[in-house]
PDB file of C-alpha atoms in Angstrom:
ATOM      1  CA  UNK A 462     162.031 117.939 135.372  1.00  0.00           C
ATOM      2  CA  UNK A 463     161.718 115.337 132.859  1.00  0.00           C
ATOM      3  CA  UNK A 464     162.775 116.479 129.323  1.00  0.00           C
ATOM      4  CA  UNK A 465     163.340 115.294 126.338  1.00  0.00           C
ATOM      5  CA  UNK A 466     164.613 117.207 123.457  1.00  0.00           C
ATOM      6  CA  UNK A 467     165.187 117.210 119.635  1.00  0.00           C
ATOM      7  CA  UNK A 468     167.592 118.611 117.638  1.00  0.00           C
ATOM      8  CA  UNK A 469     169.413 118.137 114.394  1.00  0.00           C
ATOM      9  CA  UNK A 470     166.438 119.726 112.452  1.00  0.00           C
ATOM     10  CA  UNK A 471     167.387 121.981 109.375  1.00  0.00           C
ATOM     11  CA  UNK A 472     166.852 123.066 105.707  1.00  0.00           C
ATOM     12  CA  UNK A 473     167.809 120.383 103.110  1.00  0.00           C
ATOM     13  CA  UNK A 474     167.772 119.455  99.602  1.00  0.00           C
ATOM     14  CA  UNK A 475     166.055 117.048  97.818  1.00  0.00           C
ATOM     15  CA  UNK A 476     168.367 113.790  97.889  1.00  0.00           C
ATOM     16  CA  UNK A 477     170.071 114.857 100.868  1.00  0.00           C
ATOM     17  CA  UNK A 478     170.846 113.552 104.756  1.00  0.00           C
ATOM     18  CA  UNK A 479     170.250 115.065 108.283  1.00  0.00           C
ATOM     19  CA  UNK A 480     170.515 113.192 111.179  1.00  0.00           C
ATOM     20  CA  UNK A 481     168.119 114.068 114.199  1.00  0.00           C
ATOM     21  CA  UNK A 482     168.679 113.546 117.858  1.00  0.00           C
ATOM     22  CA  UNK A 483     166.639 113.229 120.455  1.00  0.00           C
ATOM     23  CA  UNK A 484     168.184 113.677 124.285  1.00  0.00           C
ATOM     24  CA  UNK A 485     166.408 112.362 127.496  1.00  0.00           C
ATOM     25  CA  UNK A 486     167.206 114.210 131.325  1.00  0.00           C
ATOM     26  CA  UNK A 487     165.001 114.204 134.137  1.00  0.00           C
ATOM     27  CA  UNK A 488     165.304 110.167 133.787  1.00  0.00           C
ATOM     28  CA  UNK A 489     166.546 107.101 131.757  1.00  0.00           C
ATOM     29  CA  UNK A 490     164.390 105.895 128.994  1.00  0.00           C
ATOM     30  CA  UNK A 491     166.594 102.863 128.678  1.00  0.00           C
ATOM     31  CA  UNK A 492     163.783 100.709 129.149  1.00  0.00           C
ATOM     32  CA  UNK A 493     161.152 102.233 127.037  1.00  0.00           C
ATOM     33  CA  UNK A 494     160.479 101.470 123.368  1.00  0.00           C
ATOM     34  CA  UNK A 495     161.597 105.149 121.518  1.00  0.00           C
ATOM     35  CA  UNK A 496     159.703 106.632 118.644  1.00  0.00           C
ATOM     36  CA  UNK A 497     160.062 108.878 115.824  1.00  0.00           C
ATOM     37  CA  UNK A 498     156.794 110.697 114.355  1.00  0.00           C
ATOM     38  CA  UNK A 499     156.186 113.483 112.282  1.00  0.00           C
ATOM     39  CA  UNK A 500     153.282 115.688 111.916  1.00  0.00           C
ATOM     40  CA  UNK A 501     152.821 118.764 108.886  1.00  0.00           C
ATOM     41  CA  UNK A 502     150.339 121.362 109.314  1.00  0.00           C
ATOM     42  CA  UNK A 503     146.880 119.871 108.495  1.00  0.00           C
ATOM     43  CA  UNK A 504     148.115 115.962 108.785  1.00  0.00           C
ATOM     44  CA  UNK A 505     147.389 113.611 111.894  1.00  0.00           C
ATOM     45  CA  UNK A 506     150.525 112.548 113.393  1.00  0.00           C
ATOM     46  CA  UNK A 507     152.299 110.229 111.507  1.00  0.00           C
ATOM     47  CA  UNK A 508     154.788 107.016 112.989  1.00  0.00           C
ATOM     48  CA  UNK A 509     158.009 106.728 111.867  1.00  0.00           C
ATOM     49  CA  UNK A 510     160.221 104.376 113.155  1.00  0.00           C
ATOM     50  CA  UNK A 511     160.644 102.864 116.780  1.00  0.00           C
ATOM     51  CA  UNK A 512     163.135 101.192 118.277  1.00  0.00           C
ATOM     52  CA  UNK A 513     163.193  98.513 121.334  1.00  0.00           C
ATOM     53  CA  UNK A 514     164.699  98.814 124.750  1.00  0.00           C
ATOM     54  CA  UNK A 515     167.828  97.133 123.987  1.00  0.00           C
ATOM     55  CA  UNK A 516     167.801  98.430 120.493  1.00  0.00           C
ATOM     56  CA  UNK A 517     167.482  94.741 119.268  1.00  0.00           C
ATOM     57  CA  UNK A 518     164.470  95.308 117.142  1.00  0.00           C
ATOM     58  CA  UNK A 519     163.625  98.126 115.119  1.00  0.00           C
ATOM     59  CA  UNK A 520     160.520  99.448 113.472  1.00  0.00           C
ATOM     60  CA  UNK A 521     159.769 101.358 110.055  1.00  0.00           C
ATOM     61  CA  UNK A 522     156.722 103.186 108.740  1.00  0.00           C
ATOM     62  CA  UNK A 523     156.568 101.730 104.957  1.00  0.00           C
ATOM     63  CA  UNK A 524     157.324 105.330 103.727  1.00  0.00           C
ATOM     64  CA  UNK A 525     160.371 105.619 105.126  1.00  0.00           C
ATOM     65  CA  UNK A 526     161.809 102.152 104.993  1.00  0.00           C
ATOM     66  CA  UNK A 527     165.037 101.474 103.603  1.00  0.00           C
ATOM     67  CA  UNK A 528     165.808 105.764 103.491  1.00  0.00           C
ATOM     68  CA  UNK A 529     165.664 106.497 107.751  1.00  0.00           C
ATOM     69  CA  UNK A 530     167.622 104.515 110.321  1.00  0.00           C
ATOM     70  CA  UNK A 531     167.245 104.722 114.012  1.00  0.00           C
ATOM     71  CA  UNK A 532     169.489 104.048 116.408  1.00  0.00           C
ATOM     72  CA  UNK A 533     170.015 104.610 120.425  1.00  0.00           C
ATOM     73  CA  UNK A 534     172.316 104.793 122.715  1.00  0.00           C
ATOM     74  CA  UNK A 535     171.763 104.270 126.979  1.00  0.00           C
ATOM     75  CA  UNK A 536     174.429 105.051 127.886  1.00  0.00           C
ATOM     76  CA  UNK A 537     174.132 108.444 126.724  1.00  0.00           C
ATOM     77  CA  UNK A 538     170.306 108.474 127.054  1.00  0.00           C
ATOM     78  CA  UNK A 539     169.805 109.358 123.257  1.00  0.00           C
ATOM     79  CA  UNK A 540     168.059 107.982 120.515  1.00  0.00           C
ATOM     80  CA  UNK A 541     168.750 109.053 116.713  1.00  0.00           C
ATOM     81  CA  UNK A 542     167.015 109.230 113.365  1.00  0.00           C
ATOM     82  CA  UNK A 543     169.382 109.083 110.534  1.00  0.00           C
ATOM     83  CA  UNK A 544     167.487 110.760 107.066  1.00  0.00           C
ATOM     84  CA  UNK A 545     168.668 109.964 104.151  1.00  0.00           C
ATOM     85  CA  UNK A 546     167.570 110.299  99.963  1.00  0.00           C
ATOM     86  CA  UNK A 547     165.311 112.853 101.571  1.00  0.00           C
ATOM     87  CA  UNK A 548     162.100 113.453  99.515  1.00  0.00           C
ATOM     88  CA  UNK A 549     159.963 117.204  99.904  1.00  0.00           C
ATOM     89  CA  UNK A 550     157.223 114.919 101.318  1.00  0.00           C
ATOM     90  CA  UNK A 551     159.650 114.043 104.431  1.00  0.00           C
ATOM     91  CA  UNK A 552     159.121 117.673 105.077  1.00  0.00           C
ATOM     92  CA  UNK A 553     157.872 118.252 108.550  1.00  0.00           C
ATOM     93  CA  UNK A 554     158.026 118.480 112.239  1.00  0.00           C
ATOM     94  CA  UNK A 555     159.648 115.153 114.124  1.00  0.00           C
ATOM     95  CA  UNK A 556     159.354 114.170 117.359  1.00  0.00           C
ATOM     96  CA  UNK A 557     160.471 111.848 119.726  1.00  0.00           C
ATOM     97  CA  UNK A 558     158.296 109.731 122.192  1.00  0.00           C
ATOM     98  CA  UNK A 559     158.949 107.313 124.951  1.00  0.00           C
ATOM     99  CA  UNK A 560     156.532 104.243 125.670  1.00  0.00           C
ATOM    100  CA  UNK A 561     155.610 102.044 127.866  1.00  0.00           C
ATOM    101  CA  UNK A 562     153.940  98.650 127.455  1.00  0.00           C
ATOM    102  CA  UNK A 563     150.786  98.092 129.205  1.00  0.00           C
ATOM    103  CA  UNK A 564     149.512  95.023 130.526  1.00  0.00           C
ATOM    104  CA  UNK A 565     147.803  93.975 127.022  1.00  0.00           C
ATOM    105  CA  UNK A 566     150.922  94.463 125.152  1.00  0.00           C
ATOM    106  CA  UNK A 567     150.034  97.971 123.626  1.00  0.00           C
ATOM    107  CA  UNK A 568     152.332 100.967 123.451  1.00  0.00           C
ATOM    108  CA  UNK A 569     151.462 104.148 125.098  1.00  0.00           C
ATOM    109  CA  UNK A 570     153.599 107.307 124.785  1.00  0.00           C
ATOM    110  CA  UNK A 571     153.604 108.942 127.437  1.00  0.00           C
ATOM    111  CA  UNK A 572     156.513 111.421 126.880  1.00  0.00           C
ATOM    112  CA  UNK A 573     156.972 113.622 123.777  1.00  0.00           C
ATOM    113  CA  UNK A 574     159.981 116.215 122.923  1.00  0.00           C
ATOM    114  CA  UNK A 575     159.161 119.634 121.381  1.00  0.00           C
ATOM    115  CA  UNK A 576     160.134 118.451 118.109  1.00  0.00           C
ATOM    116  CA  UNK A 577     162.439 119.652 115.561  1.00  0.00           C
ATOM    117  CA  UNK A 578     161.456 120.945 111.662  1.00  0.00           C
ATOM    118  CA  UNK A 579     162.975 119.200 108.034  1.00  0.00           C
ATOM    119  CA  UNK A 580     162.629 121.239 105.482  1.00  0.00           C
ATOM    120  CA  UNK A 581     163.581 119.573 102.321  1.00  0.00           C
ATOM    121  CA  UNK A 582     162.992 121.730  99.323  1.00  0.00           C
ATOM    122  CA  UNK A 583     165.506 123.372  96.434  1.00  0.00           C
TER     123      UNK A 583
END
């Protein structure tokens, strides 16, 4: 069974960190572009960040730029999404999604994790 799985979720403070994980089994994703998004209750999915194969080139949602980092690591099948100077607006649940490229260059997710909730709030 192919999985993939969040975690690292939690209740935070305004100005605060979390970092969130996001662990593959069933297969390697190594090859796959790996995204973040985030969806609250009443709000379209949002993108986040992505990161390449290799983890040579990353991607940022203007939003989050400069505050979230993603990272990856094949070996161990996991991709990460450090949060930092966390804002109540981050609030929400994030998942993690593997892509392929398709023959006209386009990304399409075709695996999601459950997701995992931020709460940032005092």
């Amino acid at each position: 069974q192919v999985r993939m799985v969040e975690s690292g979720g939690g209740l935070v403070q305004p100005g605060g960190s979390l970092r969130l994980s996001c662990a593959a089994s069933g297969r390697t994703f190594s090859s796959r572009v790996m995204s973040w998004f985030r969806q609250t209750p009443g709000k379209e999915r949002e993108f986040v960040a992505s990161i390449s194969g290799s983890g040579g080139v990353t991607t940022y949602a203007d939003s989050v730029k400069g505050r979230f980092t993603i990272a990856r690591d094949n070996a161990k099948d996991t991709v990460s999404l450090q949060l930092n100077s966390l804002k109540p607006e981050d609030t929400a649940v994030y998942y993690c999604a593997a892509a392929f490229i398709d023959r006209f260059g386009a990304r399409n997710y075709d695996y999601w994790g459950r997701g995992t909730q931020v709460t940032v709030s005092s």
